[in-house]
Coordinates of C-alpha atoms in Angstrom, one line a residue:
X1 CA -13.4 -23.5 2.9
X2 CA -13.7 -20.3 2.5
X3 CA -17.8 -19.5 2.7
X4 CA -18.0 -15.6 2.3
X5 CA -16.2 -14.1 5.8
X6 CA -13.7 -12.1 5.0
X7 CA -14.4 -8.9 6.4
X8 CA -12.2 -5.6 6.1
X9 CA -10.6 -5.0 9.3
X10 CA -9.1 -1.6 8.4
X11 CA -8.1 0.9 5.6
X12 CA -5.2 3.3 5.7
X13 CA -6.1 6.6 3.1
X14 CA -2.9 8.9 2.5
X15 CA -3.6 12.4 0.5
X16 CA -3.4 15.6 0.7
X17 CA -1.1 16.3 2.8
X18 CA -2.8 13.7 6.1
X19 CA -2.8 10.2 7.0
X20 CA -5.7 8.7 8.2
X21 CA -6.5 4.9 9.3
X22 CA -10.4 4.1 9.7
X23 CA -11.7 7.3 9.6
X24 CA -9.9 8.4 11.9
X25 CA -6.5 11.1 12.0
X26 CA -3.2 10.6 12.6
X27 CA -1.1 13.0 11.0
X28 CA -1.7 16.5 8.9
X29 CA 1.2 18.4 8.2
X30 CA 0.6 21.7 5.8
X31 CA -0.2 21.3 2.5
X32 CA 2.9 23.0 1.0
X33 CA 4.5 21.2 2.9
X34 CA 6.7 19.1 -0.2
X35 CA 6.0 15.5 -0.3
X36 CA 9.3 14.1 0.4
X37 CA 8.9 16.1 3.8
X38 CA 5.4 14.8 4.4
X39 CA 6.9 11.5 4.4
X40 CA 10.0 12.0 6.4
X41 CA 7.8 13.2 9.1
X42 CA 4.9 9.8 8.8
X43 CA 8.4 7.8 8.9
X44 CA 9.1 9.5 12.0
X45 CA 5.7 9.4 13.5
X46 CA 4.1 5.4 13.1
X47 CA 8.3 4.1 12.9
X48 CA 11.4 6.2 13.0
X49 CA 13.3 2.4 12.8
X50 CA 14.1 1.5 8.9
X51 CA 16.8 3.0 7.7
X52 CA 15.8 1.9 4.5
X53 CA 13.2 4.1 4.3
X54 CA 15.5 7.0 3.3
X55 CA 16.7 4.5 0.1
X56 CA 13.2 3.8 -0.6
X57 CA 11.3 6.1 -3.9
X58 CA 8.4 7.7 -2.8
X59 CA 6.4 4.8 -4.4
X60 CA 7.5 2.7 -2.2
X61 CA 7.6 5.4 1.0
X62 CA 4.0 5.9 0.5
X63 CA 3.3 2.1 0.1
X64 CA 5.5 1.1 3.4
X65 CA 4.1 4.0 5.1
X66 CA 0.6 2.6 4.1
X67 CA 1.4 -0.6 5.8
X68 CA 3.4 0.1 8.3
X69 CA 0.2 2.1 9.5
X70 CA -2.5 -0.6 9.5
X71 CA 0.2 -3.3 10.9
X72 CA 1.5 -1.2 13.9
X73 CA -1.1 -2.3 16.3
X74 CA -2.6 -4.9 14.1
X75 CA -0.4 -6.4 12.8
X76 CA -1.1 -9.9 10.6
X77 CA 2.3 -12.2 11.9
X78 CA -0.6 -14.6 13.0
X79 CA -1.2 -15.8 10.0
X80 CA 1.6 -17.9 8.2
X81 CA 3.6 -16.3 5.4
X82 CA 2.7 -18.0 2.7
X83 CA -0.5 -17.2 3.6
X84 CA -0.5 -13.5 3.8
X85 CA -0.9 -12.2 0.1
X86 CA -0.1 -8.5 -1.5
X87 CA -2.3 -6.7 -4.7
X88 CA -1.9 -3.5 -5.5
X89 CA -2.4 -1.3 -8.1
X90 CA -1.7 2.1 -9.6
X91 CA -2.2 4.3 -12.7
X92 CA 1.5 5.7 -13.2
X93 CA 3.5 2.3 -12.6
X94 CA 7.0 3.7 -12.0
X95 CA 7.0 6.4 -14.6
X96 CA 7.3 8.8 -11.9
X97 CA 11.6 7.3 -11.0
X98 CA 11.7 6.2 -14.1
X99 CA 11.6 10.2 -15.2
X100 CA 13.8 11.2 -12.1
X101 CA 15.8 8.1 -13.3
X102 CA 16.2 9.1 -17.3
X103 CA 18.2 12.7 -15.8
X104 CA 20.1 10.9 -14.1
X105 CA 21.5 8.9 -17.3
X106 CA 22.2 12.3 -18.8
X107 CA 25.4 12.6 -16.7
X108 CA 25.7 9.7 -14.7
X109 CA 23.2 6.8 -14.3
X110 CA 21.6 6.6 -10.6
X111 CA 21.5 3.5 -10.1
X112 CA 20.4 3.4 -6.7
X113 CA 16.7 5.0 -8.3
X114 CA 17.0 2.1 -10.7
X115 CA 15.8 -0.4 -8.5
X116 CA 12.7 1.5 -8.8
X117 CA 12.8 1.4 -11.5
X118 CA 9.4 -1.6 -11.2
X119 CA 6.2 -0.8 -9.9
X120 CA 6.3 -4.3 -8.0
X121 CA 9.0 -2.9 -5.4
X122 CA 7.0 -1.7 -3.3
X123 CA 5.9 -5.0 -2.4
X124 CA 9.1 -6.3 -1.8
X125 CA 9.9 -3.3 0.5
X126 CA 7.0 -4.3 2.2
X127 CA 7.3 -8.0 2.5
X128 CA 10.6 -7.3 3.7
X129 CA 9.4 -4.8 6.3
X130 CA 6.4 -7.2 7.3
X131 CA 8.2 -11.3 6.1
X132 CA 4.1 -11.4 3.9
X133 CA 5.8 -14.5 1.6
X134 CA 2.0 -15.4 0.2
X135 CA 0.7 -14.0 -3.7
X136 CA 1.5 -11.2 -4.7
X137 CA 0.5 -9.4 -8.1
X138 CA 0.7 -5.4 -9.9
X139 CA -2.0 -4.0 -11.9
X140 CA -1.8 -0.3 -13.9
X141 CA -5.4 0.8 -14.0
X142 CA -6.9 4.2 -14.7
X143 CA -8.4 5.2 -12.4
X144 CA -9.0 3.3 -7.8
X145 CA -11.7 -0.4 -8.9
X146 CA -12.8 -1.1 -6.4
X147 CA -15.2 -4.2 -7.8
X148 CA -11.3 -5.6 -9.5
X149 CA -9.2 -5.3 -6.5
X150 CA -12.3 -7.7 -4.3
X151 CA -13.1 -9.9 -6.9
X152 CA -9.4 -10.9 -7.4
X153 CA -9.1 -11.7 -4.5
X154 CA -12.4 -13.0 -3.7
X155 CA -11.4 -15.5 -6.2
X156 CA -7.8 -15.7 -4.5
X157 CA -9.6 -16.3 -1.1
X158 CA -12.0 -19.4 -2.8
X159 CA -9.5 -21.1 -4.1
X160 CA -7.4 -20.9 -0.9
X161 CA -4.5 -19.2 -2.4
X162 CA -5.0 -16.6 0.5
X163 CA -5.8 -15.8 3.9
X164 CA -5.1 -12.1 5.0
X165 CA -4.7 -10.5 2.3
X166 CA -2.8 -6.6 2.0
X167 CA -5.0 -4.8 -0.5
X168 CA -5.6 -0.5 -2.7
X169 CA -4.0 1.1 -4.5
X170 CA -0.5 3.3 -4.5
X171 CA -0.4 6.5 -6.7
X172 CA 2.3 9.4 -7.5
X173 CA 3.1 11.4 -9.9
X174 CA 5.3 14.3 -9.3
X175 CA 3.4 16.0 -6.3
X176 CA 0.4 14.6 -7.2
X177 CA -0.3 11.6 -4.8
X178 CA -3.5 9.1 -3.5
X179 CA -3.2 5.1 -1.3
X180 CA -5.8 3.8 0.4
X181 CA -5.3 0.0 1.2
X182 CA -7.4 -2.2 3.1
X183 CA -6.1 -5.0 5.8
X184 CA -8.2 -7.9 4.5
X185 CA -8.4 -10.8 7.3
X186 CA -11.2 -14.3 7.1
X187 CA -12.4 -13.8 10.1
X188 CA -15.2 -13.6 13.2
X189 CA -13.9 -10.2 14.4
X190 CA -16.9 -7.2 13.2
X191 CA -16.1 -5.2 10.2
X192 CA -16.7 -4.1 6.9
X193 CA -18.0 -7.5 4.5
X194 CA -15.0 -6.6 2.9
X195 CA -16.8 -6.0 -1.0
X196 CA -17.1 -3.7 -3.6
X197 CA -19.0 -0.7 -2.0
X198 CA -17.3 -1.3 1.1
X199 CA -14.1 -0.1 -0.2
X200 CA -15.3 3.1 -1.7
X201 CA -17.0 3.7 2.0
X202 CA -13.7 3.1 3.8
X203 CA -11.4 5.0 1.5
X204 CA -14.1 7.8 0.9
X205 CA -12.2 9.9 3.9

């Protein structure tokens, strides 16, 4: 039974053309570099072996990359796939891709873009990559809300719906983007206790 022993066992922050994991800078590129090139640099450094990445929209690439950084050296494959949840949120939903898809409709609609005109597709891409089959939800809020995220996931723990979870914020609108993603586990290992204050602390790089 869940007794509140959930811990933040990893945190990845992607913003301002840099990638940090657990407060350590892993990648930084020039500020003037466009998002597309920054994402390619991240892919080359942290994966480089997943061709489907190149077909994803920016939202999916950002979420996928953060998950890759969090799980590369510490995967969650010691949990049954059905016990690993995925809870994400952002402000703009899939509007970044929606607008680009709308532009293609003026000529010939792009099926490749249409596939990504739902914000929760990013969760599908992460789940396919890592084999997650647990509870998942995508929320739209005005700003990252650690209290809401912590409350929602703690309820999943209380209901024994999950034993581990990736959660956080994945936002992109044009050139402006931000990812704050956490790995949370029911574990006896040392780490930050999973609560709203520590989510804020771990994501404030």
